[in-house]
Coordinates of C-alpha atoms in Angstrom, one line a residue:
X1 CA -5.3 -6.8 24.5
X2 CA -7.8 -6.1 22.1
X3 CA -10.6 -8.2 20.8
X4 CA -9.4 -8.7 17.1
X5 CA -6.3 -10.0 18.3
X6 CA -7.5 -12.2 20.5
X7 CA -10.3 -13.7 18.3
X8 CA -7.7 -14.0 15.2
X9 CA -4.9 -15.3 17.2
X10 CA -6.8 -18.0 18.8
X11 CA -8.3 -18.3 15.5
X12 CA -4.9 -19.3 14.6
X13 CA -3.7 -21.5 17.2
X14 CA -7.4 -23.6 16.9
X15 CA -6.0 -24.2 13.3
X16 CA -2.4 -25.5 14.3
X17 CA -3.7 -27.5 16.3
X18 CA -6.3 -29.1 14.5
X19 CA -3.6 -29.7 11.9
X20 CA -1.0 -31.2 14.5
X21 CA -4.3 -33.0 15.9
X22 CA -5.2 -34.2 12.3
X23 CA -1.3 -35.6 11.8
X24 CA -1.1 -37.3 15.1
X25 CA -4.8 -39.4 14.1
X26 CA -3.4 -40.0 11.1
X27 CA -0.4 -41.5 12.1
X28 CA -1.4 -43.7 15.0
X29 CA -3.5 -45.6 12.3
X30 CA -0.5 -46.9 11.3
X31 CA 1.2 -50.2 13.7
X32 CA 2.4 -48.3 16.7
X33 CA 3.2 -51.0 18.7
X34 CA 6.8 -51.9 18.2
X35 CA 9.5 -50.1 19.6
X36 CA 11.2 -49.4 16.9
X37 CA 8.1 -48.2 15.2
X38 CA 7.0 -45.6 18.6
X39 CA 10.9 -44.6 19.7
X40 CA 12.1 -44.2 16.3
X41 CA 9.5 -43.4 13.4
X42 CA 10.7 -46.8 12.0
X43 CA 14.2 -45.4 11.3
X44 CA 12.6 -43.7 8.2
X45 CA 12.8 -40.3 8.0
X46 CA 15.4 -38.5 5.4
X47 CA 18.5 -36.1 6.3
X48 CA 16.6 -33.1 5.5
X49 CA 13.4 -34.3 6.9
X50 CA 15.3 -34.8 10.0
X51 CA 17.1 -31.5 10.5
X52 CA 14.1 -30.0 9.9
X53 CA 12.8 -31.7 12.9
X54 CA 16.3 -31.5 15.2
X55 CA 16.0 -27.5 14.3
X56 CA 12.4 -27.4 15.0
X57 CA 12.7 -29.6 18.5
X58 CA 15.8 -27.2 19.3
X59 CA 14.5 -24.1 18.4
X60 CA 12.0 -23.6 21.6
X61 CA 10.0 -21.2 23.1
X62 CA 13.2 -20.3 24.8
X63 CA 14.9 -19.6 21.8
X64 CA 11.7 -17.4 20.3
X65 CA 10.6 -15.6 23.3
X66 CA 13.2 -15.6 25.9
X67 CA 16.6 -14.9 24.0
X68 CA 15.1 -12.2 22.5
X69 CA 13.7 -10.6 25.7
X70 CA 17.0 -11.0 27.4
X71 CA 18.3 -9.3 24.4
X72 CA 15.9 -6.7 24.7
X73 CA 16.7 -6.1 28.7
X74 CA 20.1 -6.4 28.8
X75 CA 21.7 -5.9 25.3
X76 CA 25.4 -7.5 24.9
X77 CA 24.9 -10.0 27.7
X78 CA 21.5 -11.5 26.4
X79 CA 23.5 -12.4 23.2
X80 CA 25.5 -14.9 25.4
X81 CA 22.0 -17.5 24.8
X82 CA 22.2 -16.9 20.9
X83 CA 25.9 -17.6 20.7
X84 CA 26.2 -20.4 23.0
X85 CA 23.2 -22.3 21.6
X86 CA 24.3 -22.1 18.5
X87 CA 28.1 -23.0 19.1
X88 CA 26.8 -26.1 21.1
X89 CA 26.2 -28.1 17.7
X90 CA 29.3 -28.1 16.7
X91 CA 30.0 -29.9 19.6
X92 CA 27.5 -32.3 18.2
X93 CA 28.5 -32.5 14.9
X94 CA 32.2 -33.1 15.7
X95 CA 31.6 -35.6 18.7
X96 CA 28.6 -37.5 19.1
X97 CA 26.6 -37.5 16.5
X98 CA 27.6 -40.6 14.0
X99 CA 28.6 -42.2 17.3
X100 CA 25.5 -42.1 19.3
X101 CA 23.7 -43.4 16.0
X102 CA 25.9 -46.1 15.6
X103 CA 25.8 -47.0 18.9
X104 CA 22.9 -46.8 20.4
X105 CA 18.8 -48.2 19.4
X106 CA 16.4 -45.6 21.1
X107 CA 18.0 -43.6 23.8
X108 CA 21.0 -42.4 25.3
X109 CA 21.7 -44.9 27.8
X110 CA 21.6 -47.2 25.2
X111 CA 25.0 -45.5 23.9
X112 CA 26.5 -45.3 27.6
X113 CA 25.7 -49.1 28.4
X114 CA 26.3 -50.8 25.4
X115 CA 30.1 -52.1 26.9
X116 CA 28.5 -51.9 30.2
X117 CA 26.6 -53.6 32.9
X118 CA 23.3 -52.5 32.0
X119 CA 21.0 -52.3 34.7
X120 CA 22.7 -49.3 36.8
X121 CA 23.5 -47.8 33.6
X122 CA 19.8 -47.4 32.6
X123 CA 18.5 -46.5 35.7
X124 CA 21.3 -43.8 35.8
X125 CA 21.3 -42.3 32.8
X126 CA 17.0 -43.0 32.4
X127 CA 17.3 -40.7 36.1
X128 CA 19.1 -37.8 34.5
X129 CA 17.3 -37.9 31.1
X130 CA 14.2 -37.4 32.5
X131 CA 15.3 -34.7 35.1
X132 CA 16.8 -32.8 32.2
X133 CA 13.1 -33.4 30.1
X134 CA 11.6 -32.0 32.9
X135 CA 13.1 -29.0 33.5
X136 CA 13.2 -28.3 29.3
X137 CA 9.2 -28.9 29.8
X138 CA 8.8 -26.5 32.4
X139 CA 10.6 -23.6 30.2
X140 CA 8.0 -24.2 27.6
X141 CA 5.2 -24.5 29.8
X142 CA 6.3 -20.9 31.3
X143 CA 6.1 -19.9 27.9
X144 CA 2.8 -20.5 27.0
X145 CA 1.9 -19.0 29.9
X146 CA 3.6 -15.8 29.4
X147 CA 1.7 -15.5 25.9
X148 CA -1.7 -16.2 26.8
X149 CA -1.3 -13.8 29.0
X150 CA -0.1 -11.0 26.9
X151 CA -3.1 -12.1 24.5
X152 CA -5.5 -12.0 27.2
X153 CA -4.8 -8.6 29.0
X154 CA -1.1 -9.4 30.4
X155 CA -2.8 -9.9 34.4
X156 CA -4.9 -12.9 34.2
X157 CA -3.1 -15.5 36.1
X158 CA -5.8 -17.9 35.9
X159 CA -5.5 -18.0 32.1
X160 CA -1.9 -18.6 32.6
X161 CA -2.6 -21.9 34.7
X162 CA -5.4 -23.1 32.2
X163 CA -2.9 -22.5 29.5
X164 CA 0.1 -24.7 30.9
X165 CA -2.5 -27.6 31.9
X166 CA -3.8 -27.6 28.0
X167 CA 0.0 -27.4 26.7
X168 CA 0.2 -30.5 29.0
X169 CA -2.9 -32.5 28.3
X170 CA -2.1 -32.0 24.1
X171 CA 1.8 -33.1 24.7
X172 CA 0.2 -35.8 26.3
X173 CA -1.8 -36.6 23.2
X174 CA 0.5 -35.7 21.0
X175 CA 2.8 -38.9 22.3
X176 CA 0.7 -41.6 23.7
X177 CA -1.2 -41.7 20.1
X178 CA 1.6 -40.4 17.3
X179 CA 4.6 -41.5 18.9
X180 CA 8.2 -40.1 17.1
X181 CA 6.7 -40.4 13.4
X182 CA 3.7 -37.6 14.7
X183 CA 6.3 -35.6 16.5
X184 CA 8.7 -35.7 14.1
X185 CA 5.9 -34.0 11.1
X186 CA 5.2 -31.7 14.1
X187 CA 8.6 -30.3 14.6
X188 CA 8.9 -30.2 10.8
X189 CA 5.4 -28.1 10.1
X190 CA 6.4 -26.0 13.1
X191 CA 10.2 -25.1 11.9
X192 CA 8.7 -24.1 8.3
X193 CA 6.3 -21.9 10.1
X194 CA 9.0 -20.0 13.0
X195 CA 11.8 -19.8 10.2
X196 CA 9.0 -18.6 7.8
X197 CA 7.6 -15.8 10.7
X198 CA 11.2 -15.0 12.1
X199 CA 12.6 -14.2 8.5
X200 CA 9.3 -11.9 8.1
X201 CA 10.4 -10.1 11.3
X202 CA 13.5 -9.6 11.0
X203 CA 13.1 -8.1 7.6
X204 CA 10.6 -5.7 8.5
X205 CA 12.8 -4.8 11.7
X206 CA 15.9 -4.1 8.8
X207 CA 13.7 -2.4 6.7
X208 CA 12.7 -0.2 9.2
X209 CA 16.0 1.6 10.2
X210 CA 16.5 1.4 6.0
X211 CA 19.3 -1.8 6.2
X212 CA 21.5 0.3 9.1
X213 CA 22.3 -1.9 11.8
X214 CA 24.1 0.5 13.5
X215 CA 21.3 3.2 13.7
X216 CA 19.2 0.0 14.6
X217 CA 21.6 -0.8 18.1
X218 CA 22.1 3.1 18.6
X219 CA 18.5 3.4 19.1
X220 CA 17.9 0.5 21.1
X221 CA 20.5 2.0 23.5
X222 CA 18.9 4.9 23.3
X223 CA 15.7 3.1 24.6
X224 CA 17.4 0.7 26.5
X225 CA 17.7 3.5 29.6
X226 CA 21.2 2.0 30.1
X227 CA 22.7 4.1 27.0
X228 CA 26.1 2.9 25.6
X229 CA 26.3 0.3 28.3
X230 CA 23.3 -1.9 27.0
X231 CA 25.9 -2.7 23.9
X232 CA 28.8 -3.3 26.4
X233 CA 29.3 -6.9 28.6
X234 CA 28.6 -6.2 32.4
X235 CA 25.0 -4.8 32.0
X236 CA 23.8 -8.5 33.5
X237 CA 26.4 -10.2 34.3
X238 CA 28.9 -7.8 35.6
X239 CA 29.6 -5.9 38.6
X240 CA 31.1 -8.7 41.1
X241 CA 32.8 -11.9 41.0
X242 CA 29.6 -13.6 41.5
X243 CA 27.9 -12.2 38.1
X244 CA 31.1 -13.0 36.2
X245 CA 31.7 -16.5 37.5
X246 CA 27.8 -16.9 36.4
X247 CA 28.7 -15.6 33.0
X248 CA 31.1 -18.0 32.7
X249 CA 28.9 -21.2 34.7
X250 CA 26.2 -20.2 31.9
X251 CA 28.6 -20.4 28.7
X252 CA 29.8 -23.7 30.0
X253 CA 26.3 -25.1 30.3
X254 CA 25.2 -23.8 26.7
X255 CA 27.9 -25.1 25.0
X256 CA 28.3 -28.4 26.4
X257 CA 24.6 -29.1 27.3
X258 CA 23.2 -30.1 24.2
X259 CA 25.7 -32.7 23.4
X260 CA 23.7 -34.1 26.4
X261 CA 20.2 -33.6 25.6
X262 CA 17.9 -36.6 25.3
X263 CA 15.5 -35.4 23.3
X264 CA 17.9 -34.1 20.4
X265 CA 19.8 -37.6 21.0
X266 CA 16.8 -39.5 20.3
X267 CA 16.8 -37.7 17.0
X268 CA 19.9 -39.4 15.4
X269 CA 18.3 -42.3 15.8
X270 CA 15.0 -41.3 13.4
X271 CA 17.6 -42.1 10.1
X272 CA 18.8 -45.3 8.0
X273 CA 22.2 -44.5 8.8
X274 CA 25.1 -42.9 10.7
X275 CA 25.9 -40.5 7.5
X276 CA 22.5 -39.8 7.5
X277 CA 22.7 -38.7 11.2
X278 CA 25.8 -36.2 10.4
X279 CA 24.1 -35.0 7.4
X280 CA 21.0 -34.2 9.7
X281 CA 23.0 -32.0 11.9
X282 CA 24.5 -30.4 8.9
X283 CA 21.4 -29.4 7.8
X284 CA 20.1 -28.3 11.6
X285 CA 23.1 -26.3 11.6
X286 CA 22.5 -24.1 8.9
X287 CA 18.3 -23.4 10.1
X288 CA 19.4 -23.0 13.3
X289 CA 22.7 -20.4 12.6
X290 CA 20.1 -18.4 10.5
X291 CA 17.6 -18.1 13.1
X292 CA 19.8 -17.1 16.1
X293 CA 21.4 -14.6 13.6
X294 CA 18.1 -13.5 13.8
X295 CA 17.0 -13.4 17.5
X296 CA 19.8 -10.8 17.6
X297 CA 18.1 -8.4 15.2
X298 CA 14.9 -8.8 17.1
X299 CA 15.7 -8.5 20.4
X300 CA 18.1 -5.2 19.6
X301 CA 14.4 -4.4 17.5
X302 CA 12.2 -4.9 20.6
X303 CA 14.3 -3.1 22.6
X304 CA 14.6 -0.1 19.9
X305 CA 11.0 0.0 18.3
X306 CA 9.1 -1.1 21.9
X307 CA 11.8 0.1 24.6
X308 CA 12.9 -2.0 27.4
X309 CA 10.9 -0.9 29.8
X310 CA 7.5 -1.8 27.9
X311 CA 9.3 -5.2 27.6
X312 CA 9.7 -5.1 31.0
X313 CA 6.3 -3.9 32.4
X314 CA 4.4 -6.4 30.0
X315 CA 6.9 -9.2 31.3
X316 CA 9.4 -8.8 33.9
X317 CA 11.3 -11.8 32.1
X318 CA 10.9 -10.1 29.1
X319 CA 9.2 -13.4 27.3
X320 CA 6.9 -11.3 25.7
X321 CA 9.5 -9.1 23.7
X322 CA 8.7 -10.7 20.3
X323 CA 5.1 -10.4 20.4
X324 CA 4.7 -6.8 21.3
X325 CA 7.4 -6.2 18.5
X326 CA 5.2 -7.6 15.8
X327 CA 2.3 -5.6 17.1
X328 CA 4.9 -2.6 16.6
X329 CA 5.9 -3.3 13.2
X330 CA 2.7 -4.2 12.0
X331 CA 1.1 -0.4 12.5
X332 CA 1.0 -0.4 16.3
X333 CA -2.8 -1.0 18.6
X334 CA -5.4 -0.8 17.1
X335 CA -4.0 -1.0 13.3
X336 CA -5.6 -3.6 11.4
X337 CA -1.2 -4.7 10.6
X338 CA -0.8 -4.9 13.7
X339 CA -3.6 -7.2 14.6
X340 CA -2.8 -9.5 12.0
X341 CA 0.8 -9.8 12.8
X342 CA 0.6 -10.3 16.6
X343 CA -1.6 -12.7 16.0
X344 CA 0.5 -14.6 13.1
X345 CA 3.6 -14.5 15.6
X346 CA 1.7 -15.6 18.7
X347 CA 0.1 -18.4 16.9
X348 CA 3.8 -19.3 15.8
X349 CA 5.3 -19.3 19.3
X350 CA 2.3 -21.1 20.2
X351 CA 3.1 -23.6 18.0
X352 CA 6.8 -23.3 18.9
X353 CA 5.6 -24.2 22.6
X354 CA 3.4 -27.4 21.0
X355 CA 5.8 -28.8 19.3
X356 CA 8.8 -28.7 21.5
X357 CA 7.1 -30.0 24.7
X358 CA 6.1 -32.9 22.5
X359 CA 9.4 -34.1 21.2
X360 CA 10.2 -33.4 25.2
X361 CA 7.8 -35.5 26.4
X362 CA 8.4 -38.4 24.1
X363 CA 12.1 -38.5 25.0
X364 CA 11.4 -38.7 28.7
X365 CA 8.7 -41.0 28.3
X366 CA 11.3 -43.2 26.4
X367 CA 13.4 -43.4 29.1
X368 CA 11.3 -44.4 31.4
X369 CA 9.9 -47.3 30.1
X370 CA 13.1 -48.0 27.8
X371 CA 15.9 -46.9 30.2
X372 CA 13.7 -47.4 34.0
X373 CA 10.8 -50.1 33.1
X374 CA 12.7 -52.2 30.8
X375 CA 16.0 -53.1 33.1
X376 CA 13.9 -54.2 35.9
X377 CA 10.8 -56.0 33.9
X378 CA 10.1 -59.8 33.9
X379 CA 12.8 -61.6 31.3
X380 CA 10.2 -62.6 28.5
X381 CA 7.6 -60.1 29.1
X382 CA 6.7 -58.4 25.5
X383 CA 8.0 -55.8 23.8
X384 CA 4.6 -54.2 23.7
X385 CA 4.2 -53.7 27.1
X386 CA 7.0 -51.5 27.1
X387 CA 5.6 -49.2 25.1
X388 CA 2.2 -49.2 27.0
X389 CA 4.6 -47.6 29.5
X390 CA 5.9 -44.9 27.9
X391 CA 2.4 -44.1 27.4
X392 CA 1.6 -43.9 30.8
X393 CA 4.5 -42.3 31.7
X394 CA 3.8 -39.7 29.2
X395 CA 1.1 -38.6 31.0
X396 CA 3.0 -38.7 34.5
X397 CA 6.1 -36.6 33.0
X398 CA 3.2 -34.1 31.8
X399 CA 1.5 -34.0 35.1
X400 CA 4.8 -33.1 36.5
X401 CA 5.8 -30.6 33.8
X402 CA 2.5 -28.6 34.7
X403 CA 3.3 -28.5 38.6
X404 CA 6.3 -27.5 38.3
X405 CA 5.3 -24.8 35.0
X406 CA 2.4 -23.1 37.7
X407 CA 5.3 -22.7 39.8
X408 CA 7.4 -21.2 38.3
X409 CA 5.9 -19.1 35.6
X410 CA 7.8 -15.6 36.7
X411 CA 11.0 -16.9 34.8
X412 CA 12.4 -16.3 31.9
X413 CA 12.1 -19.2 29.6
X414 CA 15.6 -19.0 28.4
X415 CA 17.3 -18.7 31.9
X416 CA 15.1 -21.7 32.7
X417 CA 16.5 -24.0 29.9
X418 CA 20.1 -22.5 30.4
X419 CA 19.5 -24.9 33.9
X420 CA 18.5 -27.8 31.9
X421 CA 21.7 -27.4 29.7
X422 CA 23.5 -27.4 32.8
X423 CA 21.8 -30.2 34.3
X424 CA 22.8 -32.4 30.7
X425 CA 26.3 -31.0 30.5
X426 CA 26.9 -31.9 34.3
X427 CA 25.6 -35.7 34.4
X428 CA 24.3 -36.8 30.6
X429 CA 27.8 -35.7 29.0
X430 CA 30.7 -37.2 31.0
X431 CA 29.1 -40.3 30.7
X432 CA 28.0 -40.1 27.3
X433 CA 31.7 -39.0 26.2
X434 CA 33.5 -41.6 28.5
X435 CA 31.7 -44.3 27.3
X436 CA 32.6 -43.4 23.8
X437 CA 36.6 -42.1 23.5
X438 CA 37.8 -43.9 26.9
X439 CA 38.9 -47.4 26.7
X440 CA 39.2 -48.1 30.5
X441 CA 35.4 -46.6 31.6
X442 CA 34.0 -49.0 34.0
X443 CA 30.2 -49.4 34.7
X444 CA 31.1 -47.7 38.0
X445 CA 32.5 -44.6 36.4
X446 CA 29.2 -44.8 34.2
X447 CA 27.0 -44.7 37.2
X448 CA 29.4 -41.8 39.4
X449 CA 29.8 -39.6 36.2
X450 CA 26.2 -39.6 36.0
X451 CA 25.1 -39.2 39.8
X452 CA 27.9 -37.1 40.4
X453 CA 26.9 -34.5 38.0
X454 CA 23.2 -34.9 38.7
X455 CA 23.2 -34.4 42.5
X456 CA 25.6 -31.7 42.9
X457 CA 23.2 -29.9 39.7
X458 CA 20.0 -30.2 41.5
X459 CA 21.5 -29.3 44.7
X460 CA 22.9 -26.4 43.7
X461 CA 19.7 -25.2 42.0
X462 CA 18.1 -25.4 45.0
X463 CA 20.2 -23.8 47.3
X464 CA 20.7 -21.1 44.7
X465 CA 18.6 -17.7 44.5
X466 CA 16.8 -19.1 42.2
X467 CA 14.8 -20.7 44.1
X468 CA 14.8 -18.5 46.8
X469 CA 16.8 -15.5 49.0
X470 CA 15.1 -12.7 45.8
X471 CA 12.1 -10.9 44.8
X472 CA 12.3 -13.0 41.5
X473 CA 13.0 -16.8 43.3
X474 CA 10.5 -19.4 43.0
X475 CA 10.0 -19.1 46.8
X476 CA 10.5 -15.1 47.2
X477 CA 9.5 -15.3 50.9
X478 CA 11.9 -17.2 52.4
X479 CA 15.6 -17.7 51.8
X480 CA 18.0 -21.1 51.8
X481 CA 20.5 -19.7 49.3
X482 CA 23.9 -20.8 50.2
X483 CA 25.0 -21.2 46.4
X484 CA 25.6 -17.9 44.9
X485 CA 25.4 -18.3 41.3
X486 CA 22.1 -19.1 39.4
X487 CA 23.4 -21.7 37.4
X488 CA 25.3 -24.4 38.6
X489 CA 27.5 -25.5 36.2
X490 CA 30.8 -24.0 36.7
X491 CA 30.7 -26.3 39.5
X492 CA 28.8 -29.5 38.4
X493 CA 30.3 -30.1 35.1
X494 CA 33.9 -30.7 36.5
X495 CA 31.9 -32.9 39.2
X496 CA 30.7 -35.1 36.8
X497 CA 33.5 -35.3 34.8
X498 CA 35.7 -36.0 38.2
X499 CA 33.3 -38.9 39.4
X500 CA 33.4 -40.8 36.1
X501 CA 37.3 -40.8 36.8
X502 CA 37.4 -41.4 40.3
X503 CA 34.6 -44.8 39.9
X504 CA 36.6 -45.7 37.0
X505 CA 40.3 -45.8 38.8
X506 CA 38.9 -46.9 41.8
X507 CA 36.4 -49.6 40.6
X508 CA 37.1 -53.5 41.6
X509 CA 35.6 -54.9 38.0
X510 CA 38.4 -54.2 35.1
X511 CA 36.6 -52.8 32.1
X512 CA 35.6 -55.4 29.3
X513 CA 38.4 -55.5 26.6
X514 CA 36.2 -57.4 24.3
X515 CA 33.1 -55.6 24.2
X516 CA 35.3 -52.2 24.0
X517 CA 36.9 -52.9 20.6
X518 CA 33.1 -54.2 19.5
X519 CA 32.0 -51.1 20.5
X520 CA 34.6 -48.7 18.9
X521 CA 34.5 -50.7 15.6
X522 CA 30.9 -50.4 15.7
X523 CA 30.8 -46.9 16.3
X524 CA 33.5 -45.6 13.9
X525 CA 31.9 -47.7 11.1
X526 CA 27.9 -48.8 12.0
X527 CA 28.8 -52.6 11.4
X528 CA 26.2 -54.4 13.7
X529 CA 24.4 -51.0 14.7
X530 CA 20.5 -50.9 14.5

């Protein structure tokens, strides 16, 4: 990549993050050290203010780069990411969301244990929640390292490592100093910014092919090298039982995952009340419809105006599709457009990248010191000390993030975070909902829903190809695949769902009458909730 682009594009991303630096110092001036105050932003924010920030935590790298690569590589089937993500929240809307804010204080075991035993509760659902932050931080981490890249030449590997270890070290920051009232502002300055550059690009994609978005998919067929079957189902996922089965494992995970997902959870809790909560989603809802409408018309546009195989040869994942789109529209190389939007975009998904890994890590870093720390702490040790640890463990969930993001950075982002989803769907969810709509959930249905999702999920991922048995596994040399699809949730979602009902039926402790109907009044009205 040229030298303008990479002098104006890290001019760019120096300025974001001087500005997300300058938020996070101004904040933590302010008392951080109740729980309340670091988990929550003080309970403070408004409805909008808050769907900016649910759209801007949910609307990841993944969603930027990835979907749009996959569109541009495989056509129809790499709309499956935009549609299920997007059909996921109403899942939320219509099921969880006033609930789990009336319900719970900071987390989402808090929702799960709150008519339950709580110790095995938290250290259950704390497990899972971090497992799932994990793997979400890993997607992002590949991310950034896909983009640096690009900017840098496309073959320096060492730049990608040095970029996912300072994405790390600034979530790390980002956290331990600002806490949800800094991350919250983040995600808000960073949807503005990746509504603000997607609308540009999808305009200048329509304007293009003149407002025809029929000449607009008939030459990215044309392009695609797969002619009229890049805009039919079967290009990726089609073929055998195996690719439909994951077709199906993968829609499943999208659409149920989020319901699950501790880090959008955590969100509902940021507001005064539980109306507030349901208005924030209604207002997520509409940012986020708009910009997945929108990853559509640029990944079809990447694939038309920069063909898939550019995509491909840039990055095999195809996480590089947006950037190298803008470069296109803006006059091509070496065009002083082109510069300037590259680098505008690329500062954007860099931001993207920032922003989400920190609502990530604050969310996992939660749960382990609310959900892990707290149930086996001293009785009477102070509040404060608990969030001392989800300092600390802020930094371990980062350190862990950046292993596993060198590992794996041949991925695609959004195939990686179609895992998480799967992960949340298979262990978070049939807890989560159990807890909420069944009256005779026992802690020991808790604790199997959860594990029972959560092993078989992890398993499965390992034993799949995508860890190894292919030139694209994390271990391409060797081969342990015994699972054949590459996500596991056709498989671990029922799982969870079964262990939840076989601890319940089977458990020797009745389920607590009394601190069911407190719960259900609670959560159908928000009397007594935080």
């Amino acid at each position: 990549m040229r030298g303008d682009h990479q002098t104006l594009a890290l001019l760019l991303f120096s300025v974001f993050i001087a500005v997300t630096l300058g938020i996070t110092t101004w904040v933590s001036r302010n008392r951080q050290g109740s729980a309340e105050e670091f988990y929550a932003g003080g309970r403070l924010f408004s409805p909008m203010e808050n769907g900016f920030a649910i759209a801007g935590d949910y609307m990841s790298a993944a969603s930027f780069l990835g979907i749009s690569g996959l569109i541009a590589l495989f056509g129809y089937d790499g709309m499956l990411y935009s549609v299920g993500f997007l059909v996921a929240w109403l899942v939320v809307l219509l099921l969880v969301a006033e609930l789990v804010r009336n319900c719970g204080r900071f987390t989402l075991a808090d929702v799960v244990a709150a008519r339950m035993a709580e110790r095995p509760v938290h250290t259950a659902v704390g497990t899972s929640s971090v497992t799932v932050s994990v793997l979400y931080l890993v997607a992002q981490m590949v991310g950034a390292g896909s983009l640096v890249a690009l900017l840098l030449g496309g073959t320096s590997d060492t730049a990608r490592s040095w970029t996912v270890v300072g994405v790390g070290a600034l979530m790390v920051i980002y956290v331990s100093l600002g806490g949800m009232r800094a991350t919250t502002w983040i995600q808000i300055v960073k949807a503005v910014l990746l509504m603000a550059g997607a609308v540009a690009l999808t305009a200048l994609v329509l304007v293009r092919f003149h407002g025809d978005f029929n000449a607009l998919l008939t030459s990215a067929a044309e392009r695609s090298g797969h002619g009229r079957d890049f805009l039919s189902p079967g290009l990726r996922y089609g073929g055998s039982w195996t690719a439909r089965l994951d077709f199906i494992s993968l829609g499943l995970a999208l659409v149920l995952g989020t319901a699950g997902l501790p880090h959008i959870l955590s969100r509902f809790y940021t507001v005064p009340t539980a109306r507030a909560a349901r208005r924030s989603v209604v207002w997520s809802i509409g940012l986020i419809g708009c910009f997945y409408l929108m990853t559509i018309v640029l990944g079809f546009g990447a694939a038309a105006l920069v063909g898939s195989a550019e995509v491909r040869a840039s990055n095999a994942s195809g996480n590089t599709a947006v950037p190298l789109l803008a470069l296109v529209l803006g006059g091509g190389e070496g065009s002083t457009g082109g510069t300037l939007l590259f680098a505008v975009v690329a500062a954007i998904a860099f931001a993207t990248i920032l922003a989400v890994v920190a609502g990530i890590t604050l969310a996992s870093s939660a749960s382990v010191a609310h959900d892990l720390y707290a149930s086996f702490r001293r009785p009477g040790a102070k509040q404060r000390s608990e969030v001392g640890v989800a300092r600390v463990a802020a930094a371990a969930v980062g350190v862990v993030a950046i292993a596993l993001g060198l590992l794996a950075q041949n991925l695609n982002v959004a195939f990686l975070v179609g895992l998480a989803f799967a992960v949340a769907a298979s262990a978070n969810l049939p807890a989560l909902l159990y807890a909420l709509f069944w009256r005779r959930f026992t802690t020991r249905g808790a604790v199997w829903a959860v594990y029972g999702g959560l092993i078989p999920a992890v398993l499965l991922v390992v034993l799949s190809p995508v860890v190894s048995g292919s030139p694209a596994s994390l271990f391409p040399g060797v081969d342990f695949a015994v699972f054949p699809l590459e996500n596991p949730g056709l498989v671990s979602i029922p799982a969870g769902f079964l262990a939840g009902w076989i601890g319940t039926v089977t458990s020797p402790v009745p389920p607590d009458a009394a601190k069911h109907a407190e719960t259900e009044v609670r959560s159908l009205t928000g009397a007594g909730a935080a």
